[in-house]
Tab-separated table of C-alpha atoms in Angstrom:
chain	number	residue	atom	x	y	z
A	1402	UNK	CA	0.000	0.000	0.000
A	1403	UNK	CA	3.049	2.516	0.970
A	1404	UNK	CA	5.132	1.646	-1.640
A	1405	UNK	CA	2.013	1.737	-4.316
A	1406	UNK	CA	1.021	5.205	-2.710
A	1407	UNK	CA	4.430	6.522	-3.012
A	1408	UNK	CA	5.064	5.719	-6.844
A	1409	UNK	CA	1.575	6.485	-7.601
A	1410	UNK	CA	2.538	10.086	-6.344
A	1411	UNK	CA	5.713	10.114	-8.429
A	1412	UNK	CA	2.802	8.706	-11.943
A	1413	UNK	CA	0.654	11.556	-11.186
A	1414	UNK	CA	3.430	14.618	-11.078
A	1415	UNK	CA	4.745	13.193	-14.715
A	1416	UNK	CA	1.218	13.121	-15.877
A	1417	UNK	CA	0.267	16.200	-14.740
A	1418	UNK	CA	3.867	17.783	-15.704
A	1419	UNK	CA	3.022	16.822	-18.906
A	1420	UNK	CA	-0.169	17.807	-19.722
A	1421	UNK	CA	0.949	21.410	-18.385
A	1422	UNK	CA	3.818	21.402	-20.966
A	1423	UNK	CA	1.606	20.440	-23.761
A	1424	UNK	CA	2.638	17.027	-24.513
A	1425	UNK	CA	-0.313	14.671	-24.284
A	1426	UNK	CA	1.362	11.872	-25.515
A	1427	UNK	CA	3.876	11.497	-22.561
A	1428	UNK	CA	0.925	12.040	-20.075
A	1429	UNK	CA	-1.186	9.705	-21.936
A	1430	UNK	CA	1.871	7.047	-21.266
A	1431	UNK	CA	2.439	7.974	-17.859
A	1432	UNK	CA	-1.456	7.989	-17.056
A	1433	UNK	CA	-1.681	5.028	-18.226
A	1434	UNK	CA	0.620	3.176	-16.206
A	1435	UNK	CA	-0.690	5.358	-12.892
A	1436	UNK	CA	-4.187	3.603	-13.794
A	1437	UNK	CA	-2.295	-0.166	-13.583
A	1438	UNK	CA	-0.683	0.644	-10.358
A	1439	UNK	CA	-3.809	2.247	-8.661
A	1440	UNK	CA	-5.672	-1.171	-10.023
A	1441	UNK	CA	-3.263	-3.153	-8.285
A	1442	UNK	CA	-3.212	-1.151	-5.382
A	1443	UNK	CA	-7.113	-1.103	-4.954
A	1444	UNK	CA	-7.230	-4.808	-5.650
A	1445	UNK	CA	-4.635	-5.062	-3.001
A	1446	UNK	CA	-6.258	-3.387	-0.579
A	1447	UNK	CA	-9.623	-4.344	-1.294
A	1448	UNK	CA	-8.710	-8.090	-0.678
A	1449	UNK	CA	-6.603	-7.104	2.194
A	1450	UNK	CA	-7.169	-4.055	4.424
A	1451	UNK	CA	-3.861	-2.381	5.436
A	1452	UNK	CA	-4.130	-0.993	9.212
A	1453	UNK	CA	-4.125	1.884	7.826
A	1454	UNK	CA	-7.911	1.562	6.751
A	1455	UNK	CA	-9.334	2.051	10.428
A	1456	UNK	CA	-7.558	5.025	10.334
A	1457	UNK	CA	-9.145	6.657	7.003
A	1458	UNK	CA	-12.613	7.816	6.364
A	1459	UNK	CA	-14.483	5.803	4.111
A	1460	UNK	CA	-10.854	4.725	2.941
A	1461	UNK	CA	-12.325	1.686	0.032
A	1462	UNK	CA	-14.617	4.610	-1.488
A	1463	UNK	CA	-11.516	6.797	-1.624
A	1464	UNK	CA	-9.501	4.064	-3.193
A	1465	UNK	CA	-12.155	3.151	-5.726
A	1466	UNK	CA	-13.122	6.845	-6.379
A	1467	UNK	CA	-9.860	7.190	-7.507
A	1468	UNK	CA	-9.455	4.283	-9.559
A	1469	UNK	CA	-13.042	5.769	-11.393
A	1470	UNK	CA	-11.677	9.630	-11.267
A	1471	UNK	CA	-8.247	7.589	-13.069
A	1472	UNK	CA	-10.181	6.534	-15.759
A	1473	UNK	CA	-12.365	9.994	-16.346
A	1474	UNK	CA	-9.221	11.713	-16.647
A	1475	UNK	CA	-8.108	9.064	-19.379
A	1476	UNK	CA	-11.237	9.010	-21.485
A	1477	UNK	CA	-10.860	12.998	-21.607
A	1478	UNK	CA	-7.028	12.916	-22.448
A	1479	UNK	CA	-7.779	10.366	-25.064
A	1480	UNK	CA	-10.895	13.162	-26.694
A	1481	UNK	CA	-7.738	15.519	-26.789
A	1482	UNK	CA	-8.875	17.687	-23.875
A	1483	UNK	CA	-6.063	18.239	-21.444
A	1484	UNK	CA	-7.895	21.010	-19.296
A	1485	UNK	CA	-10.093	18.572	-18.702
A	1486	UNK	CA	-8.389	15.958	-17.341
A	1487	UNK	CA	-5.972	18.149	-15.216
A	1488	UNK	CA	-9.130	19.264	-13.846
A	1489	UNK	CA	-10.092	15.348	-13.142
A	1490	UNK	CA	-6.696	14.221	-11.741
A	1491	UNK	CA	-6.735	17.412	-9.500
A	1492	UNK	CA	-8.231	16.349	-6.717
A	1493	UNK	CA	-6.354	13.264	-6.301
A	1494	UNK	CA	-3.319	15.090	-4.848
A	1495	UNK	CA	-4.615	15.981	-1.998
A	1496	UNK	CA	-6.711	12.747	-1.308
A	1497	UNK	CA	-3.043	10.969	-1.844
A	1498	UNK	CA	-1.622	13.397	0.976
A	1499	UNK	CA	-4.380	12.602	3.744
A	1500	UNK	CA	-3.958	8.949	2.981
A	1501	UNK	CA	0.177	8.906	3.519
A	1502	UNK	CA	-0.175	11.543	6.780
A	1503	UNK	CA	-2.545	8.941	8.341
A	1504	UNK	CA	0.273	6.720	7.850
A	1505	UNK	CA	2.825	8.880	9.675
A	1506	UNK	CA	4.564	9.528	6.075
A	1507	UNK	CA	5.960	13.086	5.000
A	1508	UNK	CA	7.927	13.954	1.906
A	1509	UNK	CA	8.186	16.382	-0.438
A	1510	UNK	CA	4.729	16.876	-1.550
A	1511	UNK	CA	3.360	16.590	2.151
A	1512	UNK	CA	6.048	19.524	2.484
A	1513	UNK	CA	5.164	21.868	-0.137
A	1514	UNK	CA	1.610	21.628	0.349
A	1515	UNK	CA	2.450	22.798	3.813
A	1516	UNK	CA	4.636	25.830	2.866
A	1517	UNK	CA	2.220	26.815	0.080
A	1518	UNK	CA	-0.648	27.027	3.273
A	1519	UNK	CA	2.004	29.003	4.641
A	1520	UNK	CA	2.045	31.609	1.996
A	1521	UNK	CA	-1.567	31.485	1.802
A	1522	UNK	CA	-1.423	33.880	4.712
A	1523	UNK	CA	0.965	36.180	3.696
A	1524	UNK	CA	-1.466	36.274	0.161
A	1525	UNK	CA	-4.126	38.103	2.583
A	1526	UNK	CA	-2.203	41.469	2.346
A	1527	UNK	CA	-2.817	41.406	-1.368
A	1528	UNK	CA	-6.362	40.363	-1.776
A	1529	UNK	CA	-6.581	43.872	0.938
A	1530	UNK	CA	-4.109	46.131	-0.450
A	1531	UNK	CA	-1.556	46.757	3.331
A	1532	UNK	CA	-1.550	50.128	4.763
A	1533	UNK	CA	2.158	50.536	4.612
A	1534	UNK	CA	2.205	53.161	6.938
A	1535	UNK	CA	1.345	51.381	9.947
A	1536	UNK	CA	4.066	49.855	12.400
A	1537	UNK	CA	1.584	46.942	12.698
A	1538	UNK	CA	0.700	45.744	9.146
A	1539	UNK	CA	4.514	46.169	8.399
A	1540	UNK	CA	6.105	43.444	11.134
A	1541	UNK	CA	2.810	41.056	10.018
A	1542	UNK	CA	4.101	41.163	6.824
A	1543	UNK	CA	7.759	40.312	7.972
A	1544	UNK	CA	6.557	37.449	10.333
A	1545	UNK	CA	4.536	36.052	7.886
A	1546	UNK	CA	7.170	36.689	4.586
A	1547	UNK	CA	9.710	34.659	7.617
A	1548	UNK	CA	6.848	31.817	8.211
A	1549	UNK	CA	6.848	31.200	4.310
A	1550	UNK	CA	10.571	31.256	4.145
A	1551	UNK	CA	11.202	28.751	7.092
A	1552	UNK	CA	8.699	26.827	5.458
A	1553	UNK	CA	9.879	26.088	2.062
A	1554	UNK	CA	14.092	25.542	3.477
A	1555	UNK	CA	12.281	22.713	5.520
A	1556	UNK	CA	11.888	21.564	2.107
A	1557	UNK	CA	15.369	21.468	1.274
A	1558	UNK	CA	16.645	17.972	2.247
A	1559	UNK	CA	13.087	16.337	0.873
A	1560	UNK	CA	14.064	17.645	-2.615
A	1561	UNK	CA	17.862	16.593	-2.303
A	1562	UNK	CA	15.891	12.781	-2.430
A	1563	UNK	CA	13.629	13.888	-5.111
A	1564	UNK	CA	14.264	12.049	-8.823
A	1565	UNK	CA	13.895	15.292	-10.202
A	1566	UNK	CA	16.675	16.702	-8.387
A	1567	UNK	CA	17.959	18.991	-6.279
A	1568	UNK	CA	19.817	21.710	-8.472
A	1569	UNK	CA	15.770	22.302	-10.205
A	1570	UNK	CA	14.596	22.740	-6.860
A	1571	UNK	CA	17.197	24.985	-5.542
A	1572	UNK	CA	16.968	27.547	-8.676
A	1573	UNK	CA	13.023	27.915	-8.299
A	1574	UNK	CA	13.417	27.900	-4.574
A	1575	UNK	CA	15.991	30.644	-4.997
A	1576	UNK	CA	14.123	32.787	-7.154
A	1577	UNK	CA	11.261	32.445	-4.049
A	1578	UNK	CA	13.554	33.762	-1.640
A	1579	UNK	CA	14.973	36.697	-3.707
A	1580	UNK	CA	11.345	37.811	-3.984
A	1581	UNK	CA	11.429	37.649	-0.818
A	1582	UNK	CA	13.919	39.631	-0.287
A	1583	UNK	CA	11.824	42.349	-2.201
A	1584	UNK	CA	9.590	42.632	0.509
A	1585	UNK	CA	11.843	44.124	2.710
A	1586	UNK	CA	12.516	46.691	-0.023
A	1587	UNK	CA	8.339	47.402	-0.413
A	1588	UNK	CA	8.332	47.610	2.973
A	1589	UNK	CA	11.233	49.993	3.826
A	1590	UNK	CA	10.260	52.396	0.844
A	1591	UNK	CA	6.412	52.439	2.107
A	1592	UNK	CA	5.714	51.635	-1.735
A	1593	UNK	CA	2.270	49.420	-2.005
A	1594	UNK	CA	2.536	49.043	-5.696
A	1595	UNK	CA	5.883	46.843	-5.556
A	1596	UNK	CA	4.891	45.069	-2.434
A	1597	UNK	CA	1.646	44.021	-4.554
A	1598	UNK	CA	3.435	42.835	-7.216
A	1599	UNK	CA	6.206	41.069	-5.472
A	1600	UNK	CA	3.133	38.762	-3.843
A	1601	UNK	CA	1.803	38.235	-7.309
A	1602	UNK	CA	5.359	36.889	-8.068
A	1603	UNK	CA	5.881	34.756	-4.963
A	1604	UNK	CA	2.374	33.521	-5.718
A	1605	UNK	CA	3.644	32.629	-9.129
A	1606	UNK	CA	6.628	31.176	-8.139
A	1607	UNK	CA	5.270	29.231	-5.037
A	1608	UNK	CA	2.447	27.428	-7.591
A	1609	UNK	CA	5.459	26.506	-10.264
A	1610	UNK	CA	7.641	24.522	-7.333
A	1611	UNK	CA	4.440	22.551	-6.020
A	1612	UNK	CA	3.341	21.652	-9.204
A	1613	UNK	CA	6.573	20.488	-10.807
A	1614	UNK	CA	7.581	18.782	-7.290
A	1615	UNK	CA	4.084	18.116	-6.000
A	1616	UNK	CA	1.848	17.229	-9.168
């Protein structure tokens, strides 16, 4: 069940990799061969509850709904619609993350999804433009730009294990922590405009690392 889990992950972030990059072909490949492992996995499980069963919510229906949300996603690939099935196989991620916490398991994706809740909160001073001028708005800001940052070096020694590698990880996460070094700059110059914009970067940034690591 772990091991089937933990490649399954690994089939998904190819699949999904690929559809983003516009080459259906690949993710057709690699969805394909996610559906035979989930298969196997169900089956698996299905004849043989893993302890971690009593531990899940209605853990066969997830199992089988994703063995049916699988197959969606394949019969709208195959009709050449690759919005679609990224929207189908969405879901699936974070299913796939509940089922591998309840098992005391933590990676890389477990991880990221983690430090992107983190940035989440700093987000809220751009959906309300921050009133710069006040002592208060400017340290939540810094505490929560420092939460994010903490967050994603945890990170760090997940990727160094990841098959994708290390170096890819380190440029993206770089370019996350220079914007964040931009803040300080908004901040210090009292100038709204580049603090917005800097969060529309980090944003950007933050949603390009969990979906090339994460899926």
């Amino acid at each position: 069940m772990i091991n089937g889990l933990t490649q399954a992950q690994l089939l998904f972030r190819s699949t999904t990799f690929s559809l983003r990059t516009g080459r259906p072909e690949e993710a057709a490949a690699s969805l394909k061969a996610l559906i035979a492992l989930w298969d196997e996995t169900a089956a698996q499980t299905a004849a043989a509850p893993p302890p971690i069963a009593a531990r899940v919510n209605l853990f066969a229906e997830v199992m089988e709904g994703g063995r049916a949300r699988l197959r969606r996603a394949a019969e709208v690939l195959a009709l050449g619609r690759t919005d679609g099935a990224l929207e189908e196989l969405a879901p699936l991620k974070r299913e796939w993350v509940g089922l591998r916490r309840s098992v005391g398991l933590y990676g890389l994706v477990e991880c990221l999804e983690e430090s992107s809740e983190a940035i989440e909160a700093l987000m809220a001073h751009r959906r309300q433009p921050a009133d710069l001028a006040r002592g208060e708005t400017r340290g939540d800001i810094i505490a929560k730009a420092a939460v994010y940052r903490f967050a994603l070096r945890r990170c760090e020694p997940f990727a160094a294990l990841d098959p994708i590698g290390n170096g890819e990880f380190r440029r993206q996460a770089d370019a996350i922590a220079a914007a964040i070094d931009v803040i300080d700059s908004a901040l210090r110059l009292r100038d709204p405009t580049l603090l917005e914009r800097v969060l529309g970067d980090l944003r950007t940034f933050d949603l390009q690392l969990s979906q090339r690591f994460g899926g």
